[in-house]
C-alpha positions as semicolon CSV with decimal commas, in nm:
position;residue;x (nm);y (nm);z (nm)
1;X;15,729;11,477;6,586
2;X;15,488;11,325;6,838
3;X;15,203;11,546;6,953
4;X;14,958;11,458;7,229
5;X;14,627;11,635;7,290
6;X;14,417;11,559;7,598
7;X;14,050;11,637;7,648
8;X;13,760;11,539;7,870
9;X;13,851;11,701;8,197
10;X;13,601;11,894;8,403
11;X;13,434;11,934;8,739
12;X;13,226;11,659;8,895
13;X;13,095;11,566;9,235
14;X;13,241;11,281;9,434
15;X;13,118;10,949;9,304
16;X;13,087;11,080;8,951
17;X;13,267;10,976;8,634
18;X;13,474;11,133;8,360
19;X;13,647;10,997;8,050
20;X;13,971;11,151;7,938
21;X;14,096;11,119;7,582
22;X;14,444;11,152;7,442
23;X;14,488;11,177;7,067
24;X;14,840;11,098;6,955
25;X;14,982;11,214;6,624
26;X;15,323;11,133;6,486
27;X;15,331;10,775;6,607
28;X;15,168;10,450;6,508
29;X;14,957;10,231;6,738
30;X;14,938;9,948;6,491
31;X;15,289;9,905;6,348
32;X;15,503;10,009;6,642
33;X;15,488;9,909;7,005
34;X;15,455;10,208;7,237
35;X;15,391;10,270;7,603
36;X;15,120;10,527;7,673
37;X;15,052;10,661;8,017
38;X;14,835;10,894;8,219
39;X;14,996;11,094;8,496
40;X;14,848;11,350;8,733
41;X;14,978;11,632;8,943
42;X;14,792;11,799;9,225
43;X;14,895;12,142;9,359
44;X;15,198;12,111;9,583
45;X;15,252;11,745;9,497
46;X;15,480;11,556;9,265
47;X;15,351;11,415;8,939
48;X;15,246;11,053;8,975
49;X;15,171;10,776;8,730
50;X;14,807;10,673;8,725
51;X;14,769;10,419;8,445
52;X;14,968;10,284;8,153
53;X;14,894;10,075;7,847
54;X;15,122;9,890;7,609
55;X;14,987;9,945;7,259
56;X;15,155;9,626;7,143
57;X;14,974;9,370;7,356
58;X;14,724;9,583;7,549
59;X;14,883;9,517;7,887
60;X;14,765;9,765;8,147
61;X;14,915;9,891;8,471
62;X;14,752;10,096;8,747
63;X;14,850;10,285;9,057
64;X;14,709;10,128;9,372
65;X;14,507;10,442;9,442
66;X;14,298;10,403;9,126
67;X;14,282;10,027;9,080
68;X;13,923;9,916;9,041
69;X;13,802;10,269;8,965
70;X;13,999;10,377;8,656
71;X;14,035;10,195;8,326
72;X;14,284;10,274;8,052
73;X;14,209;10,163;7,698
74;X;14,318;10,227;7,341
75;X;14,156;10,274;7,003
76;X;14,419;10,187;6,747
77;X;14,253;10,325;6,431
78;X;14,203;10,656;6,609
79;X;14,548;10,663;6,771
80;X;14,367;10,746;7,093
81;X;14,408;10,641;7,454
82;X;14,126;10,680;7,704
83;X;14,111;10,696;8,080
84;X;13,769;10,610;8,217
85;X;13,746;10,738;8,573
86;X;13,461;10,614;8,793
87;X;13,380;10,663;9,160
88;X;13,584;10,980;9,162
89;X;13,708;11,115;9,492
90;X;13,818;11,466;9,593
91;X;14,175;11,335;9,615
92;X;14,162;11,261;9,241
93;X;14,160;11,636;9,178
94;X;14,465;11,718;8,967
95;X;14,593;11,814;8,626
96;X;14,601;11,497;8,419
97;X;14,868;11,449;8,155
98;X;14,900;11,202;7,871
99;X;15,250;11,071;7,801
100;X;15,407;10,860;7,529
101;X;15,721;10,655;7,486
102;X;15,744;10,532;7,128
103;X;15,911;10,202;7,050
104;X;15,894;10,093;7,412
105;X;15,752;9,805;7,610
106;X;15,574;9,923;7,924
107;X;15,720;9,642;8,131
108;X;16,066;9,794;8,073
109;X;15,972;10,097;8,279
110;X;15,686;10,334;8,346
111;X;15,847;10,610;8,548
112;X;15,802;10,972;8,454
113;X;16,153;10,982;8,307
114;X;16,076;10,683;8,086
115;X;15,837;10,898;7,884
116;X;15,964;11,153;7,636
117;X;15,644;11,311;7,499
118;X;15,382;11,491;7,704
119;X;15,052;11,662;7,642
120;X;14,948;11,998;7,786
121;X;14,717;11,844;8,043
122;X;14,349;11,857;8,128
123;X;14,213;11,961;8,466
124;X;13,997;11,728;8,674
125;X;13,824;11,870;8,981
126;X;13,619;11,653;9,215
127;X;13,411;11,822;9,480
128;X;13,282;11,658;9,796
């Protein structure tokens, strides 16, 4: 069974930075190709994909709203995916979720319904 645990959320002022972590158990980063993603959901809004990484070749994908500010990366020995968030804006305020699709190539699809495992989320609040 795949289990995802996020951490690293918090409250920061606009322009600040945070790094989110997602530790994945129950799947392999080194022997199996997976697609890992970060999504976020603000109050009253739909959940949206923020960044994705293919653990097989390291390919990364970003939403236009975060390109140039956020960076997704992986640490294979630790089975961990990170989301480095810089130049944060109040509109980045949301609950951030880690998602996993084992045995999947990210280029095949990165929609919310392409992922079948989700973490509990970590709150990010950016004040102006």
